[in-house]
Amino acid sequence: MGACVNPRWSVRVRAARNLSTVFAGKSSLNILSRVSTSGVESAPDPIQTILGALAADINGCFERSLTRRRVLVDAMEATLFADLHSPMVAAGVIGEEGNPAIEAIDISFFASTDGDDSVVESAWEEALRSSSLFQTFSKSAKVHVTFRHM
């Protein structure tokens, strides 16, 4: 049997007491069922989860691109920040109006490899082109990326 040419992704989600459990294949992940502005929670909120997924997607694409170039990765790290148009609307504050969508995402990415800067930069550019989530978000929000190779 050949690989699926156009796969479809799916998750199953159960929610109770402001916590959603996302089941994907044999894995599960707990996510708050609401956007939180407190920063002190028992699980990531939906915005943090999306940022983590975006970073993971870029990491995977970058590592694959480096592997194709026979570049070994010592370490990679990303820090992401998101700004919403109207965060109080997203948090459910009564009386607030506006757009709860993500307005901007700032990505700082650091990589330590054994590759030359030009080869690593080429791999980075390929990774951003091939990242489904990066391409999706860059069409709906202002995305600013800082990349540093060490």
mmCIF file of N, CA and C in Angstrom, residues 23-112:
data_model
loop_
_atom_site.group_PDB
_atom_site.id
_atom_site.type_symbol
_atom_site.label_atom_id
_atom_site.label_comp_id
_atom_site.label_asym_id
_atom_site.label_seq_id
_atom_site.Cartn_x
_atom_site.Cartn_y
_atom_site.Cartn_z
ATOM 1 N N PHE A 23 -6.934 14.252 21.920
ATOM 2 C CA PHE A 23 -6.398 12.929 21.596
ATOM 3 C C PHE A 23 -6.019 12.918 20.124
ATOM 4 N N ALA A 24 -4.777 12.538 19.856
ATOM 5 C CA ALA A 24 -4.273 12.451 18.490
ATOM 6 C C ALA A 24 -3.480 11.153 18.383
ATOM 7 N N GLY A 25 -4.025 10.213 17.663
ATOM 8 C CA GLY A 25 -3.373 8.911 17.587
ATOM 9 C C GLY A 25 -3.308 8.279 18.968
ATOM 10 N N LYS A 26 -2.116 7.909 19.415
ATOM 11 C CA LYS A 26 -1.932 7.303 20.735
ATOM 12 C C LYS A 26 -1.514 8.319 21.785
ATOM 13 N N SER A 27 -1.494 9.596 21.421
ATOM 14 C CA SER A 27 -1.045 10.649 22.335
ATOM 15 C C SER A 27 -2.214 11.505 22.794
ATOM 16 N N SER A 28 -1.988 12.192 23.908
ATOM 17 C CA SER A 28 -3.001 13.143 24.380
ATOM 18 C C SER A 28 -2.296 14.364 24.966
ATOM 19 N N LEU A 29 -3.029 15.464 25.001
ATOM 20 C CA LEU A 29 -2.497 16.734 25.477
ATOM 21 C C LEU A 29 -3.628 17.488 26.156
ATOM 22 N N ASN A 30 -3.374 18.003 27.352
ATOM 23 C CA ASN A 30 -4.359 18.825 28.049
ATOM 24 C C ASN A 30 -4.133 20.287 27.705
ATOM 25 N N ILE A 31 -5.217 20.974 27.366
ATOM 26 C CA ILE A 31 -5.188 22.390 27.014
ATOM 27 C C ILE A 31 -6.333 23.072 27.748
ATOM 28 N N LEU A 32 -6.091 24.268 28.270
ATOM 29 C CA LEU A 32 -7.194 25.028 28.854
ATOM 30 C C LEU A 32 -8.264 25.237 27.792
ATOM 31 N N SER A 33 -9.516 25.235 28.195
ATOM 32 C CA SER A 33 -10.605 25.404 27.242
ATOM 33 C C SER A 33 -10.897 26.868 26.960
ATOM 34 N N ARG A 34 -10.061 27.762 27.428
ATOM 35 C CA ARG A 34 -10.274 29.187 27.215
ATOM 36 C C ARG A 34 -8.920 29.889 27.157
ATOM 37 N N VAL A 35 -8.905 31.047 26.523
ATOM 38 C CA VAL A 35 -7.704 31.875 26.503
ATOM 39 C C VAL A 35 -7.539 32.474 27.886
ATOM 40 N N SER A 36 -6.334 32.452 28.390
ATOM 41 C CA SER A 36 -6.060 32.983 29.719
ATOM 42 C C SER A 36 -5.050 34.110 29.629
ATOM 43 N N THR A 37 -5.287 35.168 30.400
ATOM 44 C CA THR A 37 -4.326 36.267 30.447
ATOM 45 C C THR A 37 -3.515 36.264 31.741
ATOM 46 N N SER A 38 -3.758 35.250 32.597
ATOM 47 C CA SER A 38 -3.083 35.246 33.900
ATOM 48 C C SER A 38 -1.640 34.758 33.822
ATOM 49 N N GLY A 39 -1.351 33.850 32.914
ATOM 50 C CA GLY A 39 0.004 33.328 32.808
ATOM 51 C C GLY A 39 0.361 32.284 33.844
ATOM 52 N N VAL A 40 -0.535 32.044 34.812
ATOM 53 C CA VAL A 40 -0.276 31.038 35.841
ATOM 54 C C VAL A 40 -1.425 30.033 35.798
ATOM 55 N N GLU A 41 -1.235 28.995 35.024
ATOM 56 C CA GLU A 41 -2.284 27.996 34.833
ATOM 57 C C GLU A 41 -1.685 26.601 34.931
ATOM 58 N N SER A 42 -2.553 25.618 35.054
ATOM 59 C CA SER A 42 -2.108 24.227 35.174
ATOM 60 C C SER A 42 -1.822 23.589 33.817
ATOM 61 N N ALA A 43 -2.231 24.242 32.749
ATOM 62 C CA ALA A 43 -2.019 23.719 31.399
ATOM 63 C C ALA A 43 -1.902 24.915 30.453
ATOM 64 N N PRO A 44 -1.311 24.710 29.283
ATOM 65 C CA PRO A 44 -1.239 25.819 28.332
ATOM 66 C C PRO A 44 -2.632 26.189 27.822
ATOM 67 N N ASP A 45 -2.804 27.467 27.491
ATOM 68 C CA ASP A 45 -4.087 27.872 26.925
ATOM 69 C C ASP A 45 -4.036 27.668 25.405
ATOM 70 N N PRO A 46 -5.134 27.886 24.691
ATOM 71 C CA PRO A 46 -5.134 27.642 23.245
ATOM 72 C C PRO A 46 -4.096 28.463 22.471
ATOM 73 N N ILE A 47 -3.854 29.710 22.860
ATOM 74 C CA ILE A 47 -2.861 30.524 22.154
ATOM 75 C C ILE A 47 -1.460 29.956 22.376
ATOM 76 N N GLN A 48 -1.138 29.617 23.619
ATOM 77 C CA GLN A 48 0.174 29.019 23.904
ATOM 78 C C GLN A 48 0.351 27.698 23.166
ATOM 79 N N THR A 49 -0.715 26.927 23.079
ATOM 80 C CA THR A 49 -0.648 25.641 22.390
ATOM 81 C C THR A 49 -0.378 25.834 20.900
ATOM 82 N N ILE A 50 -1.039 26.822 20.306
ATOM 83 C CA ILE A 50 -0.804 27.115 18.893
ATOM 84 C C ILE A 50 0.637 27.577 18.675
ATOM 85 N N LEU A 51 1.142 28.428 19.567
ATOM 86 C CA LEU A 51 2.529 28.880 19.440
ATOM 87 C C LEU A 51 3.498 27.708 19.556
ATOM 88 N N GLY A 52 3.215 26.803 20.497
ATOM 89 C CA GLY A 52 4.055 25.608 20.636
ATOM 90 C C GLY A 52 4.008 24.734 19.397
ATOM 91 N N ALA A 53 2.815 24.581 18.824
ATOM 92 C CA ALA A 53 2.677 23.785 17.601
ATOM 93 C C ALA A 53 3.421 24.441 16.441
ATOM 94 N N LEU A 54 3.336 25.762 16.346
ATOM 95 C CA LEU A 54 4.056 26.490 15.301
ATOM 96 C C LEU A 54 5.560 26.273 15.447
ATOM 97 N N ALA A 55 6.081 26.406 16.659
ATOM 98 C CA ALA A 55 7.513 26.192 16.895
ATOM 99 C C ALA A 55 7.916 24.759 16.572
ATOM 100 N N ALA A 56 7.098 23.797 16.980
ATOM 101 C CA ALA A 56 7.407 22.392 16.704
ATOM 102 C C ALA A 56 7.430 22.119 15.204
ATOM 103 N N ASP A 57 6.491 22.704 14.477
ATOM 104 C CA ASP A 57 6.439 22.515 13.025
ATOM 105 C C ASP A 57 7.683 23.101 12.365
ATOM 106 N N ILE A 58 8.055 24.316 12.772
ATOM 107 C CA ILE A 58 9.265 24.928 12.211
ATOM 108 C C ILE A 58 10.496 24.101 12.587
ATOM 109 N N ASN A 59 10.581 23.659 13.848
ATOM 110 C CA ASN A 59 11.710 22.814 14.278
ATOM 111 C C ASN A 59 11.843 21.586 13.388
ATOM 112 N N GLY A 60 10.724 20.900 13.187
ATOM 113 C CA GLY A 60 10.743 19.672 12.384
ATOM 114 C C GLY A 60 11.148 19.931 10.943
ATOM 115 N N CYS A 61 10.605 20.984 10.352
ATOM 116 C CA CYS A 61 10.953 21.326 8.971
ATOM 117 C C CYS A 61 12.423 21.717 8.857
ATOM 118 N N PHE A 62 12.905 22.465 9.840
ATOM 119 C CA PHE A 62 14.301 22.905 9.824
ATOM 120 C C PHE A 62 15.244 21.718 9.984
ATOM 121 N N GLU A 63 14.927 20.847 10.921
ATOM 122 C CA GLU A 63 15.783 19.676 11.137
ATOM 123 C C GLU A 63 15.821 18.789 9.889
ATOM 124 N N ARG A 64 14.655 18.606 9.251
ATOM 125 C CA ARG A 64 14.603 17.809 8.014
ATOM 126 C C ARG A 64 15.456 18.472 6.928
ATOM 127 N N SER A 65 15.359 19.787 6.805
ATOM 128 C CA SER A 65 16.121 20.516 5.798
ATOM 129 C C SER A 65 17.629 20.426 6.066
ATOM 130 N N LEU A 66 18.007 20.512 7.336
ATOM 131 C CA LEU A 66 19.424 20.373 7.687
ATOM 132 C C LEU A 66 19.923 18.959 7.411
ATOM 133 N N THR A 67 19.117 17.967 7.736
ATOM 134 C CA THR A 67 19.503 16.574 7.505
ATOM 135 C C THR A 67 19.752 16.327 6.022
ATOM 136 N N ARG A 68 18.924 16.890 5.165
ATOM 137 C CA ARG A 68 19.113 16.749 3.712
ATOM 138 C C ARG A 68 20.449 17.332 3.262
ATOM 139 N N ARG A 69 20.940 18.308 4.010
ATOM 140 C CA ARG A 69 22.213 18.952 3.678
ATOM 141 C C ARG A 69 23.377 18.341 4.460
ATOM 142 N N ARG A 70 23.092 17.283 5.198
ATOM 143 C CA ARG A 70 24.083 16.580 6.020
ATOM 144 C C ARG A 70 24.703 17.489 7.079
ATOM 145 N N VAL A 71 23.867 18.328 7.667
ATOM 146 C CA VAL A 71 24.299 19.214 8.747
ATOM 147 C C VAL A 71 23.781 18.645 10.061
ATOM 148 N N LEU A 72 24.674 18.486 11.034
ATOM 149 C CA LEU A 72 24.287 17.966 12.342
ATOM 150 C C LEU A 72 23.829 19.106 13.246
ATOM 151 N N VAL A 73 22.743 18.853 13.979
ATOM 152 C CA VAL A 73 22.189 19.847 14.892
ATOM 153 C C VAL A 73 22.667 19.539 16.300
ATOM 154 N N ASP A 74 23.244 20.535 16.961
ATOM 155 C CA ASP A 74 23.609 20.392 18.369
ATOM 156 C C ASP A 74 22.402 20.741 19.240
ATOM 157 N N ALA A 75 21.777 21.862 18.941
ATOM 158 C CA ALA A 75 20.622 22.310 19.735
ATOM 159 C C ALA A 75 19.823 23.334 18.939
ATOM 160 N N MET A 76 18.524 23.373 19.219
ATOM 161 C CA MET A 76 17.638 24.380 18.641
ATOM 162 C C MET A 76 16.716 24.873 19.748
ATOM 163 N N GLU A 77 16.388 26.152 19.691
ATOM 164 C CA GLU A 77 15.446 26.698 20.656
ATOM 165 C C GLU A 77 14.685 27.840 20.007
ATOM 166 N N ALA A 78 13.410 27.918 20.324
ATOM 167 C CA ALA A 78 12.571 28.988 19.794
ATOM 168 C C ALA A 78 11.799 29.633 20.933
ATOM 169 N N THR A 79 11.624 30.942 20.838
ATOM 170 C CA THR A 79 10.771 31.684 21.757
ATOM 171 C C THR A 79 9.759 32.427 20.905
ATOM 172 N N LEU A 80 8.482 32.270 21.232
ATOM 173 C CA LEU A 80 7.432 32.895 20.442
ATOM 174 C C LEU A 80 6.536 33.749 21.327
ATOM 175 N N PHE A 81 6.083 34.852 20.781
ATOM 176 C CA PHE A 81 5.142 35.748 21.446
ATOM 177 C C PHE A 81 4.020 36.047 20.470
ATOM 178 N N ALA A 82 2.804 36.140 20.982
ATOM 179 C CA ALA A 82 1.666 36.508 20.147
ATOM 180 C C ALA A 82 0.956 37.707 20.756
ATOM 181 N N ASP A 83 0.501 38.585 19.892
ATOM 182 C CA ASP A 83 -0.339 39.713 20.291
ATOM 183 C C ASP A 83 -1.693 39.528 19.629
ATOM 184 N N LEU A 84 -2.742 39.729 20.392
ATOM 185 C CA LEU A 84 -4.093 39.646 19.853
ATOM 186 C C LEU A 84 -4.601 41.052 19.552
ATOM 187 N N HIS A 85 -5.503 41.158 18.595
ATOM 188 C CA HIS A 85 -6.124 42.455 18.318
ATOM 189 C C HIS A 85 -6.826 42.966 19.578
ATOM 190 N N SER A 86 -7.649 42.117 20.184
ATOM 191 C CA SER A 86 -8.417 42.489 21.385
ATOM 192 C C SER A 86 -8.340 41.349 22.399
ATOM 193 N N PRO A 87 -7.284 41.312 23.215
ATOM 194 C CA PRO A 87 -7.114 40.194 24.147
ATOM 195 C C PRO A 87 -8.238 40.054 25.164
ATOM 196 N N MET A 88 -8.862 41.161 25.554
ATOM 197 C CA MET A 88 -9.937 41.061 26.545
ATOM 198 C C MET A 88 -11.182 40.395 25.951
ATOM 199 N N VAL A 89 -11.389 40.559 24.646
ATOM 200 C CA VAL A 89 -12.483 39.846 23.982
ATOM 201 C C VAL A 89 -12.177 38.351 24.002
ATOM 202 N N ALA A 90 -10.928 37.990 23.676
ATOM 203 C CA ALA A 90 -10.520 36.584 23.674
ATOM 204 C C ALA A 90 -10.648 35.972 25.062
ATOM 205 N N ALA A 91 -10.406 36.778 26.104
ATOM 206 C CA ALA A 91 -10.487 36.283 27.482
ATOM 207 C C ALA A 91 -11.923 36.264 28.004
ATOM 208 N N GLY A 92 -12.861 36.789 27.216
ATOM 209 C CA GLY A 92 -14.265 36.723 27.616
ATOM 210 C C GLY A 92 -14.712 37.817 28.560
ATOM 211 N N VAL A 93 -14.025 38.950 28.576
ATOM 212 C CA VAL A 93 -14.399 40.049 29.457
ATOM 213 C C VAL A 93 -15.720 40.650 28.967
ATOM 214 N N ILE A 94 -16.688 40.697 29.856
ATOM 215 C CA ILE A 94 -18.020 41.200 29.524
ATOM 216 C C ILE A 94 -17.943 42.670 29.128
ATOM 217 N N GLY A 95 -18.601 43.005 28.028
ATOM 218 C CA GLY A 95 -18.648 44.380 27.559
ATOM 219 C C GLY A 95 -17.543 44.742 26.583
ATOM 220 N N GLU A 96 -16.522 43.925 26.488
ATOM 221 C CA GLU A 96 -15.430 44.203 25.552
ATOM 222 C C GLU A 96 -15.875 43.844 24.129
ATOM 223 N N GLU A 97 -15.444 44.624 23.181
ATOM 224 C CA GLU A 97 -15.764 44.371 21.781
ATOM 225 C C GLU A 97 -14.485 44.410 20.970
ATOM 226 N N GLY A 98 -14.537 43.790 19.814
ATOM 227 C CA GLY A 98 -13.384 43.814 18.932
ATOM 228 C C GLY A 98 -13.104 42.445 18.350
ATOM 229 N N ASN A 99 -11.924 42.332 17.808
ATOM 230 C CA ASN A 99 -11.493 41.132 17.102
ATOM 231 C C ASN A 99 -10.536 40.334 17.989
ATOM 232 N N PRO A 100 -10.887 39.098 18.346
ATOM 233 C CA PRO A 100 -10.010 38.317 19.217
ATOM 234 C C PRO A 100 -8.860 37.612 18.481
ATOM 235 N N ALA A 101 -8.731 37.823 17.188
ATOM 236 C CA ALA A 101 -7.735 37.109 16.387
ATOM 237 C C ALA A 101 -6.308 37.500 16.756
ATOM 238 N N ILE A 102 -5.389 36.621 16.390
ATOM 239 C CA ILE A 102 -3.962 36.921 16.546
ATOM 240 C C ILE A 102 -3.585 38.006 15.550
ATOM 241 N N GLU A 103 -2.990 39.069 16.062
ATOM 242 C CA GLU A 103 -2.570 40.191 15.214
ATOM 243 C C GLU A 103 -1.127 40.016 14.754
ATOM 244 N N ALA A 104 -0.256 39.585 15.672
ATOM 245 C CA ALA A 104 1.165 39.479 15.345
ATOM 246 C C ALA A 104 1.809 38.341 16.130
ATOM 247 N N ILE A 105 2.820 37.746 15.507
ATOM 248 C CA ILE A 105 3.617 36.698 16.153
ATOM 249 C C ILE A 105 5.085 37.063 15.958
ATOM 250 N N ASP A 106 5.827 37.050 17.046
ATOM 251 C CA ASP A 106 7.275 37.264 17.005
ATOM 252 C C ASP A 106 7.955 35.939 17.318
ATOM 253 N N ILE A 107 8.864 35.540 16.452
ATOM 254 C CA ILE A 107 9.585 34.277 16.611
ATOM 255 C C ILE A 107 11.073 34.579 16.694
ATOM 256 N N SER A 108 11.718 34.121 17.757
ATOM 257 C CA SER A 108 13.181 34.167 17.872
ATOM 258 C C SER A 108 13.656 32.729 17.873
ATOM 259 N N PHE A 109 14.510 32.400 16.931
ATOM 260 C CA PHE A 109 14.946 31.018 16.759
ATOM 261 C C PHE A 109 16.466 30.970 16.797
ATOM 262 N N PHE A 110 16.984 30.059 17.581
ATOM 263 C CA PHE A 110 18.420 29.872 17.726
ATOM 264 C C PHE A 110 18.763 28.440 17.354
ATOM 265 N N ALA A 111 19.862 28.267 16.619
ATOM 266 C CA ALA A 111 20.305 26.919 16.255
ATOM 267 C C ALA A 111 21.823 26.840 16.355
ATOM 268 N N SER A 112 22.267 25.749 16.917
ATOM 269 C CA SER A 112 23.688 25.448 16.971
ATOM 270 C C SER A 112 23.911 24.201 16.116
#
